[in-house]
Each structure stands twice: as C-alpha cells, then as structure tokens.
C-alpha positions as MATLAB code, in Angstrom:
seq = 'MPAIVQVSDVVKRYESGFEALKGVDLEIEEGEILALLGPNGAGKTTLISTICGISHPTSGTITVSGHDVVKNYRKARALIGLVPQEIALEPFETVWNSVSFTRGLFGKAKDDAYLESILRQLSLWDKKDAQTKELSGGMKRRVLIAKALSHGPRILFLDEPTAGVDVELRKDMWEIVGKLKQDGVTIILTTHYIEEAEAIADRVGVINQGQILLVEDKATLMAQMGRKQLRIALQEPISAVPECLGSYTLEIAPEGDALVYHYDTTNDRTGITTMLNDLQSAGLTMTDLKTQESSLEDIFVDLVKEQS';
ca = [
      13.260   16.170  -12.842;
      10.778   17.368  -10.174;
       8.393   14.872   -8.594;
       4.971   14.642  -10.260;
       3.257   15.124   -6.877;
       4.790   17.390   -4.241;
       3.250   17.751   -0.783;
       4.925   20.378    1.403;
       4.205   20.851    5.132;
       0.484   20.085    4.710;
      -1.777   20.413    7.728;
      -5.461   19.459    7.720;
      -7.295   20.717   10.791;
     -11.051   20.428   11.307;
     -13.326   22.863   13.179;
     -13.248   20.566   16.202;
      -9.495   21.188   16.405;
      -8.605   17.647   15.349;
      -5.535   17.512   13.095;
      -5.875   14.717   10.545;
      -2.594   15.709    8.846;
       0.315   17.198   10.778;
       2.868   18.853    8.527;
       3.044   16.122    5.873;
       5.900   16.202    3.348;
       5.791   13.760    0.448;
       7.217   13.546   -3.060;
       5.883   11.005   -5.560;
       8.001   10.238   -8.599;
       6.517    9.895  -12.066;
       5.882    6.300  -13.110;
       6.314    4.706   -9.690;
       3.978    2.627   -7.552;
       3.860    4.002   -4.026;
       2.057    2.000   -1.340;
       0.833    4.035    1.604;
       0.392    1.922    4.720;
      -1.218    2.903    7.983;
      -3.783    1.747   10.546;
      -7.396    2.951   10.543;
      -7.573    6.691   11.191;
      -3.925    7.229   10.274;
      -4.737    9.906    7.675;
      -4.393    7.892    4.446;
      -7.758    8.819    2.939;
      -7.489   12.422    4.171;
      -4.119   12.789    2.441;
      -5.460   11.367   -0.834;
      -8.579   13.560   -0.661;
      -6.424   16.633   -0.095;
      -4.110   15.849   -3.015;
      -7.128   15.225   -5.249;
      -8.699   18.542   -4.261;
     -11.738   17.011   -2.566;
     -10.617   18.531    0.729;
      -8.595   21.740    1.077;
      -5.486   21.791    3.269;
      -5.550   24.118    6.270;
      -1.980   25.101    5.442;
       0.874   23.953    3.247;
       1.022   23.427   -0.507;
       0.354   20.571   -2.911;
       1.281   20.566   -6.586;
       0.475   18.016   -9.274;
       2.842   18.268  -12.242;
       3.518   21.856  -11.165;
      -0.151   22.834  -10.762;
      -1.289   23.952   -7.316;
      -4.295   21.820   -6.312;
      -6.084   24.852   -4.835;
      -5.119   27.694   -7.195;
      -5.150   25.561  -10.377;
      -7.678   22.949   -9.333;
      -8.996   22.052  -12.790;
      -5.561   21.536  -14.356;
      -4.351   19.493  -11.397;
      -7.514   17.370  -11.163;
      -7.476   16.632  -14.904;
      -4.227   14.719  -14.366;
      -5.667   12.562  -11.568;
      -7.828    9.456  -11.509;
      -9.318    8.433   -8.163;
     -10.717    5.062   -7.152;
     -12.444    5.589   -3.780;
     -12.876    3.018   -1.011;
     -16.662    3.038   -1.260;
     -18.376    1.440   -4.228;
     -20.637    4.258   -5.428;
     -22.178    3.435   -8.801;
     -25.557    4.189  -10.362;
     -27.189    0.725  -10.068;
     -29.416    0.970  -13.154;
     -26.776    2.452  -15.481;
     -24.784    0.267  -17.870;
     -21.042   -0.097  -17.529;
     -20.472    1.649  -20.858;
     -22.691    4.627  -20.049;
     -21.217    5.011  -16.578;
     -17.636    5.135  -17.882;
     -18.595    7.400  -20.818;
     -20.352    9.829  -18.489;
     -17.274   10.161  -16.262;
     -15.109   10.924  -19.293;
     -17.563   13.649  -20.271;
     -17.347   15.238  -16.814;
     -13.701   16.036  -17.558;
     -14.644   17.743  -20.810;
     -13.032   15.055  -22.947;
     -14.246   14.437  -26.473;
     -15.984   11.155  -27.246;
     -13.474    8.362  -27.909;
     -15.137    4.955  -28.091;
     -11.925    3.203  -29.135;
     -10.092    4.461  -26.026;
     -12.905    3.415  -23.686;
     -13.079    0.024  -25.347;
      -9.351   -0.498  -24.749;
      -9.795    0.314  -21.050;
     -12.747   -2.042  -20.647;
     -10.883   -4.832  -22.432;
      -7.802   -4.295  -20.268;
      -9.979   -4.593  -17.166;
     -11.850   -7.661  -18.480;
     -15.078   -5.643  -18.596;
     -15.783   -5.586  -22.326;
     -18.268   -8.461  -22.185;
     -20.066   -6.605  -19.353;
     -20.311   -3.247  -21.138;
     -24.087   -3.479  -21.592;
     -24.780   -4.891  -18.128;
     -26.299   -2.708  -15.424;
     -23.840   -2.187  -12.585;
     -26.283   -3.698  -10.069;
     -25.837   -7.032  -11.871;
     -22.072   -7.126  -11.271;
     -20.104   -8.840   -8.521;
     -18.165   -6.765   -5.994;
     -14.899   -7.434   -7.813;
     -16.355   -6.351  -11.154;
     -17.755   -3.184   -9.591;
     -14.232   -2.356   -8.386;
     -13.019   -2.768  -11.959;
     -15.736   -0.362  -13.142;
     -14.476    2.200  -10.607;
     -10.982    1.845  -12.054;
     -12.332    2.198  -15.603;
     -14.151    5.395  -14.613;
     -10.975    6.740  -12.978;
      -9.003    6.030  -16.174;
     -11.671    7.260  -18.590;
     -10.124   10.714  -19.071;
      -6.540    9.436  -19.485;
      -4.969   10.575  -16.185;
      -1.227   10.437  -15.543;
      -1.737    9.665  -11.841;
      -4.042    7.051  -10.356;
      -5.002    6.955   -6.677;
      -6.349    3.638   -5.409;
      -7.858    3.919   -1.935;
      -8.126    0.365   -0.533;
      -8.717   -1.051   -4.056;
      -9.013   -4.695   -2.981;
     -11.065   -4.283    0.208;
     -13.621   -7.078    0.354;
     -12.233   -8.740   -2.775;
     -11.293  -12.428   -2.714;
      -7.683  -13.566   -3.100;
      -8.001  -14.519   -6.772;
      -9.498  -11.179   -7.761;
      -6.892   -9.396   -5.654;
      -4.118  -10.999   -7.699;
      -5.927   -9.956  -10.883;
      -5.958   -6.383   -9.575;
      -2.203   -6.551   -8.956;
      -1.726   -7.550  -12.604;
      -3.895   -4.647  -13.727;
      -1.808   -2.217  -11.651;
       1.384   -3.664  -13.158;
       0.071   -3.101  -16.691;
      -0.933    0.476  -15.874;
       2.594    1.154  -14.638;
       3.969   -0.185  -17.919;
       1.781    2.395  -19.657;
       3.503    5.132  -17.634;
       0.754    5.755  -15.071;
       1.930    6.828  -11.610;
       0.054    4.811   -8.992;
      -0.506    5.540   -5.308;
      -2.415    2.947   -3.342;
      -3.482    2.711    0.253;
      -3.959   -0.768    1.590;
      -4.480   -2.865    4.692;
      -3.056   -5.883    2.868;
       0.655   -5.573    3.463;
       1.395   -8.430    1.047;
      -0.075   -6.118   -1.604;
       2.636   -3.530   -0.966;
       5.256   -6.253   -0.806;
       4.126   -7.666   -4.155;
       3.730   -4.582   -6.350;
       5.112   -1.386   -4.782;
       8.371    0.328   -5.743;
       8.370    2.430   -2.578;
       6.527    2.150    0.696;
       5.275    5.012    2.849;
       4.056    4.560    6.406;
       1.628    7.083    7.886;
       0.285    7.134   11.429;
      -1.529    9.773   13.490;
      -1.392   12.184   10.557;
       2.376   11.995   10.144;
       4.568   10.309    7.549;
       6.923    8.033    9.486;
       9.009    7.126    6.444;
       9.019    6.768    2.688;
      11.585    4.325    1.417;
      12.409    2.046   -1.482;
      10.822   -1.296   -0.623;
      13.949   -3.382   -1.064;
      16.103   -0.864    0.820;
      13.580   -0.684    3.645;
      13.527   -4.426    4.103;
      17.313   -4.647    3.908;
      17.882   -1.836    6.406;
      15.148   -2.649    8.870;
      14.618   -6.340    8.270;
      15.526   -8.734   11.019;
      15.966  -12.456   11.025;
      15.206  -15.066   13.593;
      16.764  -18.462   14.092;
      14.525  -21.201   15.456;
      16.499  -23.833   17.334;
      14.574  -27.069   17.852;
      15.543  -28.860   21.073;
      15.644  -32.566   21.840;
      14.067  -31.986   25.262;
      11.575  -29.211   26.152;
      12.690  -26.527   28.620;
      10.714  -24.180   30.861;
      13.303  -21.384   31.197;
      16.345  -20.049   29.341;
      19.512  -21.149   31.184;
      21.218  -18.289   33.065;
      24.438  -18.729   31.078;
      22.482  -17.779   27.914;
      20.947  -14.660   29.467;
      23.076  -12.303   27.363;
      21.401  -13.498   24.143;
      17.982  -12.387   22.854;
      16.431  -15.816   23.190;
      12.747  -16.636   23.566;
      11.202  -19.985   24.409;
       8.670  -21.297   21.888;
       5.151  -21.813   23.343;
       5.619  -25.587   23.548;
       9.040  -25.216   25.163;
      10.596  -27.441   22.513;
      12.529  -24.664   20.769;
      14.417  -21.417   21.304;
      14.037  -18.405   19.006;
      17.078  -16.161   18.506;
      16.563  -12.673   17.013;
      19.413  -10.925   15.217;
      20.027   -7.915   13.001;
      21.021   -8.655    9.408;
      22.874   -5.319    9.132;
      25.422   -6.131   11.851;
      28.862   -7.426   10.882;
      28.500  -10.240   13.396;
      25.278  -12.067   14.203;
      26.630  -13.882   17.260;
      25.076  -17.136   16.080;
      28.247  -19.237   16.233;
      29.097  -18.182   19.778;
      25.497  -18.591   20.889;
      25.266  -22.141   19.508;
      28.528  -23.095   21.235;
      27.211  -21.699   24.528;
      23.947  -23.533   23.968;
      25.843  -26.805   23.738;
      27.873  -25.953   26.848;
      24.590  -25.420   28.696;
      23.706  -29.053   28.030;
      21.003  -28.395   25.442;
      20.852  -30.680   22.397;
      19.699  -29.226   19.069;
      17.718  -31.267   16.555;
      17.070  -28.645   13.852;
      17.801  -25.036   12.838;
      15.522  -22.811   10.775;
      15.885  -19.123    9.807;
      13.043  -16.752    9.007;
      13.298  -13.200    7.657;
      11.021  -10.446    8.923;
       8.298   -9.379    6.518;
       7.148   -5.909    5.556;
       4.278   -6.457    7.995;
       6.733   -6.958   10.872;
       8.528   -3.729    9.943;
       5.236   -1.820    9.680;
       4.009   -3.045   13.071;
       7.323   -2.125   14.705;
       7.226    1.406   13.249;
       3.676    2.044   14.424;
       4.484    0.658   17.900;
       7.508    2.956   18.180;
       5.338    6.028   17.520;
       2.523    4.984   19.884;
];
C-alpha cells in the first residue's frame, strides 16, 4: 500500500538563492504518528507548508493520497488539517462560530453533531459560546486543533503544538493525539520538546539545514544508535585518569569523585569487566556503579553535530 504522503526530491529555493529544502525525500504511512525534529531554521515549517500547499516547491513532487499538491491542490488540501505554530484566531468570535466557519471554507455541509463531538473530545464543549479572546493559551491551541479537524481530514499536521503550553496541558495534548490516532488520523508533528517525540511518536525524522538526516522507527533508532554510560563512584577523588586506563573511554566527573565509561549497546562486548579489573589494578576503589541509557535527545544532538 503506497504511503499517504509522498515527498520526492523536493527543493524550495527563494529569490535570494537560499535553499530552505534541499532534495527532501519522505514517505509518511497512513495511521502513523511521525515526529519531525530539528533546530530552529532546519526547514520543518517550510516542509509542512509545502506539503499543505501553502508554499510551492521549486522542484520535486508531493502527493497526498495520490493527489499532486500543485496540480490537484483542492483534493489534496481537503485531506489535510493544519495546526500552525502561531495562534491566529478572531478574538471576538465564539469557539463554535470559529470552528463552523472553517468547516464551511472546505465546502462541507453543516453537521452540528460532528462539530460537537470534536469539541467534546478536545474538552471545549463548555467553552463553545465563549469568545476566543477569553480563553487561555492552552485552550486556544485546542481551538486551532478543532478548526483543523472540522472538515474531517485524514492527515493532521501539528506545527509546534505545545509551544508555550505548561507541562500539564502538554500531557493532555499527547492524550488528544493518541485518541486521534485511534480514529485513524495520520499525524505529523514538529516539536522542540524531544520528550514529546519519545512519548507519542511511532517514527522519528530528523531534519537539519533543509535535509532529512534520517527517518526511523523510534524503538529501532534508540536501539541502533543508543549508547549507555556507566558511572563508577570512587572512594577517593582523582584529578586525572591513570595512564594504564588510557585505552578506555573514561571521563572524570566534575567533582572528581567518579569516572564515566561510555559504551555501545550494539557491540558484542562492552569491555566493562576488563575495565573494572584494570580499574582495581590501578589502585582505585569503587563504591557504587550506575548505568544510564542515552535518550532520544542525546541521539538528536549527536546527529545534528555530525552534520554541522
């Protein structure tokens, strides 16, 4: 079954000559949650805008469920819901009218029962008659999602959906995204909160300088690229790693009271046993051992550093 979104060799070049996208290839599977990570200026929003038809690619092709986003714009856009970074709502309009109006823009017939179900799912039903200017930032974000879902799209783009939202509301948003996936909606989100990708994404894409560095299943990515470190607490602080331990990747903790040993989880041998024996031979006494696995954030930072 072909991917619901197919991006093939897409370039976006502005009149100044700046290339925001440099030959991007990306396939998004139906029903998945894809988290797109990247630093500021990496091309995340440009890529979303180009897929959604807001910005035209300089070259390359993009199809949404088989519809070319340039040649068949209306059919492609009808399948897409977009929640932008910026909160742009008519301040004096009610929540209900705002969401109803967006549905009408897509030429959809009036369906109060459907809109009610969306507002209830987003915990907005009791706010339906409130003017948007009266809502908190988190509630305004929910209104943006309701507007994006008002015409029943199969694909939802969330561009930094939890920016400026407190931790509690962020977790609520994760639950909302999980429920949408259960309903069969394909979700693509860009985020600066890497724990967001770690918590809810099926696959993770990393983009930097207009190029996709990788797209990988989250669990596979962390298994393949994850590293561990062993923290070895010492009885007496040291100021330098003994010469006889120079062959190991050991770092001294800032206080000098511990050594940190980095190792690759994919190797057949970690070298820990030999290293600990050599540590003892060097006259160092251990008081505690603690392992820590690298996070998705560590992997992301390493990938971006490698490209820089």
